[in-house]
mmCIF file of C-alpha atoms (C1' of nucleotides) in Angstrom:
data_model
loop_
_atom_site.group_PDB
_atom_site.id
_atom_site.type_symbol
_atom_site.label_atom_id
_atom_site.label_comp_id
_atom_site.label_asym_id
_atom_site.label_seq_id
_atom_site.Cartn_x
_atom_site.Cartn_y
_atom_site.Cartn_z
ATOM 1 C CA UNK A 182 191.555 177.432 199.223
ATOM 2 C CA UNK A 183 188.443 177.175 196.615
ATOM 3 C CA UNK A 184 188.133 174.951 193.483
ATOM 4 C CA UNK A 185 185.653 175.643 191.234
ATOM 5 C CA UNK A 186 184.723 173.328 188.495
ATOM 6 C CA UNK A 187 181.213 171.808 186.969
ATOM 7 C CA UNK A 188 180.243 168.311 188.147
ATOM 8 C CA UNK A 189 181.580 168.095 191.257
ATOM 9 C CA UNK A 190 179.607 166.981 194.330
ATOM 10 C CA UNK A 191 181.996 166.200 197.482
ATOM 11 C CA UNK A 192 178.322 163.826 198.728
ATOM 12 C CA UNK A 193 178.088 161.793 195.203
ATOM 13 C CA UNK A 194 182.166 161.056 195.381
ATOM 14 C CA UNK A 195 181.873 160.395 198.967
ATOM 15 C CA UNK A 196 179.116 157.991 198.489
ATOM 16 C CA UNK A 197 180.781 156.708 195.337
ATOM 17 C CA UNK A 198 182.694 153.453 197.010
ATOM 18 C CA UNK A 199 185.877 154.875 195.541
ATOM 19 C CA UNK A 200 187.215 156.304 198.220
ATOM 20 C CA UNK A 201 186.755 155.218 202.176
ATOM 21 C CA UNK A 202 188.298 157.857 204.503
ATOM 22 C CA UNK A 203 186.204 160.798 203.195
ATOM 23 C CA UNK A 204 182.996 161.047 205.608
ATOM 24 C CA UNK A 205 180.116 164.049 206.364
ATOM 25 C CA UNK A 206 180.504 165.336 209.362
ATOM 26 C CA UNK A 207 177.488 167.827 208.805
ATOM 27 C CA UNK A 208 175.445 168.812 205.929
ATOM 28 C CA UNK A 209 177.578 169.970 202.884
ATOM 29 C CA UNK A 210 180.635 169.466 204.696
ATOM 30 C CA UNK A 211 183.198 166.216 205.223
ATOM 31 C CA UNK A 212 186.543 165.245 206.493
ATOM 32 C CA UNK A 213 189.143 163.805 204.540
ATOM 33 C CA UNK A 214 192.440 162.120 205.563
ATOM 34 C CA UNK A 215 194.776 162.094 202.427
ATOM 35 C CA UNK A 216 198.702 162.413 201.475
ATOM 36 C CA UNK A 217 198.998 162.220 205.374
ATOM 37 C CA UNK A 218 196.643 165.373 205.589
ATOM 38 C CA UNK A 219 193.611 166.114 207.245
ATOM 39 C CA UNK A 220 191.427 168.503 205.485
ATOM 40 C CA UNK A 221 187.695 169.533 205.988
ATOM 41 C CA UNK A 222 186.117 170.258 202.307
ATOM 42 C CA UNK A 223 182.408 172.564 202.162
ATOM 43 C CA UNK A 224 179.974 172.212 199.348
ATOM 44 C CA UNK A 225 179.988 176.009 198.520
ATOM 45 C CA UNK A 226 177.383 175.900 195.575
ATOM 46 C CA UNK A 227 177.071 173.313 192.255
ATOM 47 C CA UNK A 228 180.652 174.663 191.113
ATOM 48 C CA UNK A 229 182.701 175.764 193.989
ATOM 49 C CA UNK A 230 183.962 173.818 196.917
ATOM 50 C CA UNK A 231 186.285 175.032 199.533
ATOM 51 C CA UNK A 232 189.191 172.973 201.471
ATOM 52 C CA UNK A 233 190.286 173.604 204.628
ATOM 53 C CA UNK A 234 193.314 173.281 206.187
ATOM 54 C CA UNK A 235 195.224 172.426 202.988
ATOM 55 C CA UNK A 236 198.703 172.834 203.154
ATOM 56 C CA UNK A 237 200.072 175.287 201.032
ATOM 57 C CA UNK A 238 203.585 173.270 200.335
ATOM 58 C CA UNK A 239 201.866 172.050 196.689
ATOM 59 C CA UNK A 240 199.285 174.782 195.318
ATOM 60 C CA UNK A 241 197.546 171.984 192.643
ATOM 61 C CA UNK A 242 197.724 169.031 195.010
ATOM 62 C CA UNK A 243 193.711 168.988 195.353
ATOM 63 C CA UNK A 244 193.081 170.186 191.544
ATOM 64 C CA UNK A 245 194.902 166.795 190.907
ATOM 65 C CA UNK A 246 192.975 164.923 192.999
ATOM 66 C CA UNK A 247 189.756 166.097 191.935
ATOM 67 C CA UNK A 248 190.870 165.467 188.692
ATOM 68 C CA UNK A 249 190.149 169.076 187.859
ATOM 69 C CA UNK A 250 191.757 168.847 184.187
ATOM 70 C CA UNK A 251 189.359 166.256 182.619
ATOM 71 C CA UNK A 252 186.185 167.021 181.221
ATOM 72 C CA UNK A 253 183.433 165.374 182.444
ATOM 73 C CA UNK A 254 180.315 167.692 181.181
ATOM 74 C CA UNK A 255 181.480 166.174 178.213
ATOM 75 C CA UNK A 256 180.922 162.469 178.913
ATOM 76 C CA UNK A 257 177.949 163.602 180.767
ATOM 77 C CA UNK A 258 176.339 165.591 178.022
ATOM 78 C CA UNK A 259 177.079 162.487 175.741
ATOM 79 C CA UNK A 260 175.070 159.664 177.994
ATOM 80 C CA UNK A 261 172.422 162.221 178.430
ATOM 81 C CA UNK A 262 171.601 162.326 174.793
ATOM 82 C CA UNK A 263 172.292 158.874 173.866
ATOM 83 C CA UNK A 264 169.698 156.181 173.615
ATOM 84 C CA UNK A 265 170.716 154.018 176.419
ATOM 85 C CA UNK A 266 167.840 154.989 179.142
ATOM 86 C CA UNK A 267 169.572 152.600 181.583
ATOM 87 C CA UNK A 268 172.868 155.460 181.218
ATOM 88 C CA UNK A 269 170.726 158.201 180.685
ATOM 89 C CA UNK A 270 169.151 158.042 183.883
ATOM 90 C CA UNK A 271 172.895 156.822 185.992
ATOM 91 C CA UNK A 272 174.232 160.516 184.344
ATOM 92 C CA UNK A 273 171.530 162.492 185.446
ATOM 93 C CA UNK A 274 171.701 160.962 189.012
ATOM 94 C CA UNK A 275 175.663 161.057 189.268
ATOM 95 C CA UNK A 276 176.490 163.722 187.203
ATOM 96 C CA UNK A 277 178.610 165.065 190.169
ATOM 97 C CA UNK A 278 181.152 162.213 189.992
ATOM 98 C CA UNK A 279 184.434 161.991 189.578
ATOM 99 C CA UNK A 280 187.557 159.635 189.402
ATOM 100 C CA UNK A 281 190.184 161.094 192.068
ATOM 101 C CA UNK A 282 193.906 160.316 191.547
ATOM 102 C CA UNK A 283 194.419 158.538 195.028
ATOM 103 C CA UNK A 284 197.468 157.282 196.706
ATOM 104 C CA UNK A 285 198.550 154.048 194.789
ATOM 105 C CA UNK A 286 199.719 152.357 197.668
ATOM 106 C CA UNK A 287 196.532 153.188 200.129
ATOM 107 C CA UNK A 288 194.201 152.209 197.134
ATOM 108 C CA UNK A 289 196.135 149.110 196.928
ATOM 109 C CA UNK A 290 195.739 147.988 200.530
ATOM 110 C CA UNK A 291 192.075 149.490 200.697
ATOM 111 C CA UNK A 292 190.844 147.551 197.620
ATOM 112 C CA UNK A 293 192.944 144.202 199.239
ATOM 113 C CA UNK A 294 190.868 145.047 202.095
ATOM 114 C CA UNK A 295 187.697 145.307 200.358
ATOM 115 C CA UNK A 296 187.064 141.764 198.724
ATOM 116 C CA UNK A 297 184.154 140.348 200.133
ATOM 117 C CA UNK A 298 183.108 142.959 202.536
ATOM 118 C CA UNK A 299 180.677 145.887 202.227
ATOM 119 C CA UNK A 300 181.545 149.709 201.890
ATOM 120 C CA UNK A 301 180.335 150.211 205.980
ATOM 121 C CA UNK A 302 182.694 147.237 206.706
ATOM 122 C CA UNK A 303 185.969 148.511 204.550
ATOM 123 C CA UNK A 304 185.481 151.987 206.029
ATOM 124 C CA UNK A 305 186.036 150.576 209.709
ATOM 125 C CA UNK A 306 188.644 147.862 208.854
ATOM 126 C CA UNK A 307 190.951 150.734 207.011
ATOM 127 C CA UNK A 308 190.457 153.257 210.302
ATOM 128 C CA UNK A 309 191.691 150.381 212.843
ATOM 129 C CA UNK A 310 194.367 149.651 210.102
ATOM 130 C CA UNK A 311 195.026 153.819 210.388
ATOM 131 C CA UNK A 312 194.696 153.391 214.018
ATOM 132 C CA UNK A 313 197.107 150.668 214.170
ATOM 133 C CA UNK A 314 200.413 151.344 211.985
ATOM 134 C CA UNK A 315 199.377 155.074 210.786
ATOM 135 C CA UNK A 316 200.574 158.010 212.537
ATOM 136 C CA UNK A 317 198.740 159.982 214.895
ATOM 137 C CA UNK A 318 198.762 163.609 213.765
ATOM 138 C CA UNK A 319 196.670 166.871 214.830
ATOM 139 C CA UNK A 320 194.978 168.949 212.681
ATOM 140 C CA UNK A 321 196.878 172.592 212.256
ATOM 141 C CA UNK A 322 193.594 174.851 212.078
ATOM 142 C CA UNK A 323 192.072 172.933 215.152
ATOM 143 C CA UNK A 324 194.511 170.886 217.463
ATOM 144 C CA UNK A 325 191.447 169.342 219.370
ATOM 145 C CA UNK A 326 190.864 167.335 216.352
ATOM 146 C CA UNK A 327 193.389 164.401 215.706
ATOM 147 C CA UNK A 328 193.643 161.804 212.946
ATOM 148 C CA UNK A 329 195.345 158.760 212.046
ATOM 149 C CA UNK A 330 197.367 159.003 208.590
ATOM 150 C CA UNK A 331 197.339 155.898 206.141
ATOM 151 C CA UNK A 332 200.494 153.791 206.638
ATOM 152 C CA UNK A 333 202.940 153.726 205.325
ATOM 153 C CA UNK A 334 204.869 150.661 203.081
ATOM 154 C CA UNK A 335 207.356 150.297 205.904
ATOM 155 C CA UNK A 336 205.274 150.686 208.807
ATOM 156 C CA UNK A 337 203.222 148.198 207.536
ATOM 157 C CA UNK A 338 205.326 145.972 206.397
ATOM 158 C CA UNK A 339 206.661 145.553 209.887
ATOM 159 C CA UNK A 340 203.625 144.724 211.298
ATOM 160 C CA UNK A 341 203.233 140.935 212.122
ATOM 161 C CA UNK A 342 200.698 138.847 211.252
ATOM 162 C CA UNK A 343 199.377 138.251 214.563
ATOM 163 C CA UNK A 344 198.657 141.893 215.230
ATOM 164 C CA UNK A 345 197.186 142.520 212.042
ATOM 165 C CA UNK A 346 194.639 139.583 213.154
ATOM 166 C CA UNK A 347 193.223 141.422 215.669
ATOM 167 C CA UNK A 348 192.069 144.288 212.902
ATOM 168 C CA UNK A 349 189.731 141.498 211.719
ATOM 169 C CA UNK A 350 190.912 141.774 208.360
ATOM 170 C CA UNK A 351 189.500 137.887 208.016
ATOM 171 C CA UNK A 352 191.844 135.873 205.686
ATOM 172 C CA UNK A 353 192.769 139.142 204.150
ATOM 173 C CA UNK A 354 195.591 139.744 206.202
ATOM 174 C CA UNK A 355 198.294 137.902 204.834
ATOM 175 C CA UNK A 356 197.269 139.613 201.830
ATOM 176 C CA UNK A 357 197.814 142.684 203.122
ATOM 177 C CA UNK A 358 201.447 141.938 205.140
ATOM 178 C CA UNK A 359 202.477 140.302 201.649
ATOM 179 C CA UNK A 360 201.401 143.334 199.382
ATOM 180 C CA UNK A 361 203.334 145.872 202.017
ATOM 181 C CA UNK A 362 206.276 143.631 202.012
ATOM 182 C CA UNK A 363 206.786 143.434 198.328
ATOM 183 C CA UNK A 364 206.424 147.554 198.390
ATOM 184 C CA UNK A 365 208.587 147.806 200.999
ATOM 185 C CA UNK A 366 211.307 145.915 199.746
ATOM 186 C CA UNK A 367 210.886 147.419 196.220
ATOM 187 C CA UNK A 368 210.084 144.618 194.450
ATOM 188 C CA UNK A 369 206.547 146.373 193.354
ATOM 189 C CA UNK A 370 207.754 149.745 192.954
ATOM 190 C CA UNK A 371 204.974 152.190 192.812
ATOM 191 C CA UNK A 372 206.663 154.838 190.842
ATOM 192 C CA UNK A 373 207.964 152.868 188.391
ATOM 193 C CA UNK A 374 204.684 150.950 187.869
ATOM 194 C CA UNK A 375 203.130 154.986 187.440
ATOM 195 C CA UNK A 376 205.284 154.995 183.741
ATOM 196 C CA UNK A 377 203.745 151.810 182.388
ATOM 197 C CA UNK A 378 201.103 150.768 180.292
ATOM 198 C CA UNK A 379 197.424 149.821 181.600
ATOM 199 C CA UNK A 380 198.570 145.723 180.467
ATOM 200 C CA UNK A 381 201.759 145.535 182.311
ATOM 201 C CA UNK A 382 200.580 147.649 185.500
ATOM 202 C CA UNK A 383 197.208 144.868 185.661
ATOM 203 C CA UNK A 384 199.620 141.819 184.810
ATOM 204 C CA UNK A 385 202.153 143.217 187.972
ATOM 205 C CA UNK A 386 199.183 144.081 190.159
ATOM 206 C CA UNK A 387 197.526 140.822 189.760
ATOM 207 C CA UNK A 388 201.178 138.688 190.736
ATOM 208 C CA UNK A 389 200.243 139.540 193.838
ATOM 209 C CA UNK A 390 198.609 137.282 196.141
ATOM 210 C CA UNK A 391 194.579 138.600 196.887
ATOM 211 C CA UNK A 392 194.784 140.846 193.883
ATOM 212 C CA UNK A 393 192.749 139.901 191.234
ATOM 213 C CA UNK A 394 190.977 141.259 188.451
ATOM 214 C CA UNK A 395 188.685 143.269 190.121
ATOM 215 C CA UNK A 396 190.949 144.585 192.638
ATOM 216 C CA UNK A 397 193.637 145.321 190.497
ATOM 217 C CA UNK A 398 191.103 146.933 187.735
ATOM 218 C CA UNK A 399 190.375 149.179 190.773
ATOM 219 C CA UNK A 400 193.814 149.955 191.524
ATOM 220 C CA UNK A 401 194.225 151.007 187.792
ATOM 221 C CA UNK A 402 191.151 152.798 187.591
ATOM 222 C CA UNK A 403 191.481 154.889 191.110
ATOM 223 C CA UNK A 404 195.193 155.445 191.726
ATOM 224 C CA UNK A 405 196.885 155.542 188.188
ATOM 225 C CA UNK A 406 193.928 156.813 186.582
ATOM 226 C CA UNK A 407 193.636 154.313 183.535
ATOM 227 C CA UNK A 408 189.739 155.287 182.928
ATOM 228 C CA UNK A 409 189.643 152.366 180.452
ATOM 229 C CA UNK A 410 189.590 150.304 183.232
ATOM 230 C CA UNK A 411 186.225 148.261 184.392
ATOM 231 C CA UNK A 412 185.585 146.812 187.376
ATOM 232 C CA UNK A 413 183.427 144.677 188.101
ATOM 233 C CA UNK A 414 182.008 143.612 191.279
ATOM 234 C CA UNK A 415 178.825 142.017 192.203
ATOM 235 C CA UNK A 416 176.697 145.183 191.873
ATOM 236 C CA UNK A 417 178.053 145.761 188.347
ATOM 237 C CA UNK A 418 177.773 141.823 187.687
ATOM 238 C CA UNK A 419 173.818 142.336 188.918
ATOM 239 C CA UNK A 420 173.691 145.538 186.161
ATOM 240 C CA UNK A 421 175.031 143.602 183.139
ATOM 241 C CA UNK A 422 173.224 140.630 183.833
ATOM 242 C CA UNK A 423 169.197 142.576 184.802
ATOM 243 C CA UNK A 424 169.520 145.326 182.812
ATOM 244 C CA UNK A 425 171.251 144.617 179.721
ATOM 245 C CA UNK A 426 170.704 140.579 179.861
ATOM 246 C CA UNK A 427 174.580 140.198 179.023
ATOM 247 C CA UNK A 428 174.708 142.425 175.750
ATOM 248 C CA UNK A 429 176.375 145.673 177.477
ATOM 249 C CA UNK A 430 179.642 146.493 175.429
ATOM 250 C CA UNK A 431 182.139 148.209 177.372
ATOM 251 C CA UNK A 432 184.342 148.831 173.996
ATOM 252 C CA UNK A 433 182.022 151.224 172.905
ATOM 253 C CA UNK A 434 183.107 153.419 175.692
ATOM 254 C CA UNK A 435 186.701 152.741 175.345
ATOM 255 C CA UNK A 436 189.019 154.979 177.646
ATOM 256 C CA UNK A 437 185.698 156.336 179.297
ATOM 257 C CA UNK A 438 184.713 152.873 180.303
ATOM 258 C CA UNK A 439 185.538 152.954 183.906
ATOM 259 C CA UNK A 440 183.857 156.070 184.158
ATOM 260 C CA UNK A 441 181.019 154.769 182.915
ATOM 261 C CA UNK A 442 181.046 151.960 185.216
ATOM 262 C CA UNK A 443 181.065 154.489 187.914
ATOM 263 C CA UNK A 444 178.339 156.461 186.859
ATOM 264 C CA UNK A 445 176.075 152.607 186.933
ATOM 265 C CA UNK A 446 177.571 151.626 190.694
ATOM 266 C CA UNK A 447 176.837 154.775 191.917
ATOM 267 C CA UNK A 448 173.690 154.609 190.635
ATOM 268 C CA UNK A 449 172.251 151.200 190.816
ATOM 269 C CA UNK A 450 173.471 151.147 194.522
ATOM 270 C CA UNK A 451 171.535 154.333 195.760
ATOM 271 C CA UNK A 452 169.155 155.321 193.607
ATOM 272 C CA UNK A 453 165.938 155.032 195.861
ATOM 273 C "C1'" DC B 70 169.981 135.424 214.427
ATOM 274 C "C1'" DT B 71 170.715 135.268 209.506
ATOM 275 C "C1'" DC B 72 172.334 137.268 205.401
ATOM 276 C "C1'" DC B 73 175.657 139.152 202.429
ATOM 277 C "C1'" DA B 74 179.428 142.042 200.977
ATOM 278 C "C1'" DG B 75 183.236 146.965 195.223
ATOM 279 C "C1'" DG B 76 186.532 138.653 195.352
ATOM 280 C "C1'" DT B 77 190.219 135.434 195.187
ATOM 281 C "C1'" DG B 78 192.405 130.925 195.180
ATOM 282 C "C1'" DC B 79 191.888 126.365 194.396
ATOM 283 C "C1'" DT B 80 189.977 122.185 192.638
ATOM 284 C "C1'" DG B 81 187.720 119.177 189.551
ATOM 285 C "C1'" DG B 82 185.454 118.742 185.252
ATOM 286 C "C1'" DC C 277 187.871 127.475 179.635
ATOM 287 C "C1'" DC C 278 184.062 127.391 183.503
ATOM 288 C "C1'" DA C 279 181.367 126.064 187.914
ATOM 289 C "C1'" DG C 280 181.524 125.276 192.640
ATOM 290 C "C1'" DC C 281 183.300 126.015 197.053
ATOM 291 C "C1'" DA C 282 185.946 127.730 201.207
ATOM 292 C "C1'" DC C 283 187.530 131.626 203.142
ATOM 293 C "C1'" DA C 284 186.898 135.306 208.197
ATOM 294 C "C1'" DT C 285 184.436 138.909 209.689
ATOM 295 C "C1'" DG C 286 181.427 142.759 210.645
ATOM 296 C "C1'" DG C 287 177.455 145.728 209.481
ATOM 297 C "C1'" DA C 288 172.649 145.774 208.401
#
DNA sequence: CTCCAGGTGCTGG
DNA sequence: CCAGCACATGGA
């Protein structure tokens, strides 16, 4: 299947820290391991990729997760003609990002995961996670290729700590058996946290043990889509503090804050 | 080998 | 409220 939309670059989102089991695999072309699915996606032209092997079962699965409904040219257009060089310059360079709408649970563990490590180290700690308590699957347009699945609540849940030592998770670990536990057992119930408000979501995110303000304003901002949310990690810190010597508002961006905040990580971390 | 990472929890002021 | 520190590990 195609989608075709404006600002959309599969490399910029892959590169983008938001997501960790998307990877090239040649030039204009990646894997991607998602709602237990392996898919290849191609770089067609500026407004057209194409994804292979989707399953057909849910026709607007990927236009969701590409967050195909939201305008972006819009929010681009605006920091292009503003007066903030700083954003001008982060828009042109990104102007190919986008937020997905991720898994709420995976983006849970992965951020969990994440806290003190860099984007090369998450990547391999969430494949021997896969590796470990995912399920091994094959891919239906090419059987030779195989792929671990993110696991789920339950399967991880039932993991023991021990085990999940070995992973070299680091002192992460309990964090992670504790946040899969309370899924598991429905104390933090995903779908119910999906109807509240960005306040309550943070507040229940953050009762959990290694989830902080960061990780849980990631959570928000990648997997229930609250674009009003900021994170802000030590890159971002770095941006506030040399660029805009502690005077950046993020209210004047209001629910395109995170965004914004995207469009700066991406940037300040590989602009050349 | 050393440095540092999409932080958090805890402690002491 | 804020500053300082420990934390466990791997990739660069």
């Amino acid at each position: 299947m195609y989608i075709q939309s404006r600002n959309l670059s599969l490399r910029q989102i892959a590169e983008s820290g938001q997501c960790f089991r998307m990877n090239e695999i040649e030039e204009g072309r990646y894997s991607l391991i998602a709602f237990g699915e392996y898919v290849e996606l191609q770089q067609i032209d500026d407004e057209q990729i194409r994804i292979l092997g989707a399953s057909p079962d849910n026709p607007t699965l990927w236009e969701e997760y590409f967050d195909l409904h939201y305008d972006y040219g819009a929010v681009i257009r605006e920091l292009l003609s503003g007066e903030d060089e700083f954003l001008r310059k982060a828009a042109d360079y990104g102007s190919g990002l986008r937020i997905l709408r991720q898994e709420p649970f995976e983006i849970l563990i992965s951020f969990i995961i994440s806290q003190n490590k860099n984007i090369p180290a998450i990547k391999s700690a969430i494949e021997r996670l896969c590796q470990a308590y995912g399920e091994r699957k094959c891919w239906s347009m090419d059987p030779r290729i195989s792929y671990y699945t993110f696991p789920s609540a339950t399967a991880l849940a039932g993991a023991n700590l021990e085990d999940l030592r070995g992973l070299g998770l680091g002192y992460r670990d309990e964090y992670v058996l504790k946040a899969a536990q309370a899924v598991a057992e429905g104390r933090l119930d995903l779908q119910q946290l999906m109807k509240m408000d960005c306040e309550q979501l943070t507040a229940k995110l953050i009762s959990l043990r290694g989830v902080g303000k960061k990780v849980a304003n990631c959570v928000t901002l990648f997997a229930f889509h609250q674009l009003q949310s900021v994170p802000v990690d030590v890159w971002i810190a770095r941006v506030l503090e040399e660029i805009y010597k502690g005077e950046f508002s993020w209210e004047r961006y209001g629910g395109r804050a995170g965004l914004i905040q995207q469009y700066m990580f991406y940037y300040i971390r590989n602009r050349k």
